[in-house]
Amino acid sequence: AILSRAEAALTSGDLQTAMTEIAGLPKEAQEPMAEWLELAQKWLASTQAFAKLSAILDQ
């Protein structure tokens, strides 16, 4: 069920929700996804930083 919700979130473009769902898995289930989770976190951080910078430049 967790992976289905994570997949649905990704399909709708909601990376944060997908990551939150995956964080609810047992640690041993998260291990195979560790590299993806790290990249997803970096992507999310970079898009948030870009949005902040864009808002500042638009002022």
Short mmCIF file of C-alpha atoms in Angstrom, two decimals:
data_model
loop_
_atom_site.label_atom_id
_atom_site.label_comp_id
_atom_site.label_asym_id
_atom_site.label_seq_id
_atom_site.Cartn_x
_atom_site.Cartn_y
_atom_site.Cartn_z
CA ALA A 1 0.00 0.00 0.00
CA ILE A 2 2.82 2.42 0.84
CA LEU A 3 4.57 1.87 -2.47
CA SER A 4 1.28 2.33 -4.33
CA ARG A 5 0.73 5.68 -2.61
CA ALA A 6 4.33 6.69 -3.32
CA GLU A 7 3.92 5.75 -6.98
CA ALA A 8 0.64 7.70 -7.21
CA ALA A 9 2.32 10.74 -5.67
CA LEU A 10 5.18 10.53 -8.17
CA THR A 11 2.76 10.15 -11.05
CA SER A 12 1.02 13.34 -9.97
CA GLY A 13 4.36 15.15 -9.59
CA ASP A 14 4.35 15.25 -5.78
CA LEU A 15 7.90 14.24 -4.91
CA GLN A 16 7.63 15.33 -1.27
CA THR A 17 4.64 13.09 -0.61
CA ALA A 18 6.34 10.16 -2.34
CA MET A 19 9.39 10.60 -0.13
CA THR A 20 7.21 10.86 2.97
CA GLU A 21 5.44 7.63 2.03
CA ILE A 22 8.74 5.82 1.44
CA ALA A 23 10.01 7.05 4.81
CA GLY A 24 7.15 5.06 6.34
CA LEU A 25 8.63 1.80 5.09
CA PRO A 26 10.79 -0.34 7.38
CA LYS A 27 14.49 0.57 7.13
CA GLU A 28 15.36 -2.68 5.35
CA ALA A 29 12.77 -1.89 2.67
CA GLN A 30 14.22 1.61 2.23
CA GLU A 31 17.79 0.37 1.72
CA PRO A 32 17.38 -0.58 -1.98
CA MET A 33 15.99 2.92 -2.60
CA ALA A 34 18.67 4.79 -0.64
CA GLU A 35 20.43 6.22 -3.70
CA TRP A 36 17.14 7.30 -5.27
CA LEU A 37 16.01 8.89 -2.00
CA GLU A 38 19.25 10.85 -1.76
CA LEU A 39 18.89 12.11 -5.33
CA ALA A 40 15.22 12.92 -4.78
CA GLN A 41 16.09 14.94 -1.66
CA LYS A 42 18.74 16.88 -3.60
CA TRP A 43 16.27 17.52 -6.43
CA LEU A 44 13.63 18.74 -4.00
CA ALA A 45 16.10 21.02 -2.22
CA SER A 46 17.34 22.47 -5.51
CA THR A 47 13.85 23.15 -6.83
CA GLN A 48 12.88 24.82 -3.55
CA ALA A 49 16.03 26.97 -3.66
CA PHE A 50 15.31 27.91 -7.27
CA ALA A 51 11.75 28.92 -6.37
CA LYS A 52 13.04 31.14 -3.54
CA LEU A 53 15.64 32.74 -5.79
CA SER A 54 13.09 33.30 -8.51
CA ALA A 55 10.74 34.98 -6.03
CA ILE A 56 13.52 37.28 -4.83
CA LEU A 57 14.47 38.25 -8.38
CA ASP A 58 10.85 38.96 -9.26
CA GLN A 59 10.54 41.58 -6.51
#
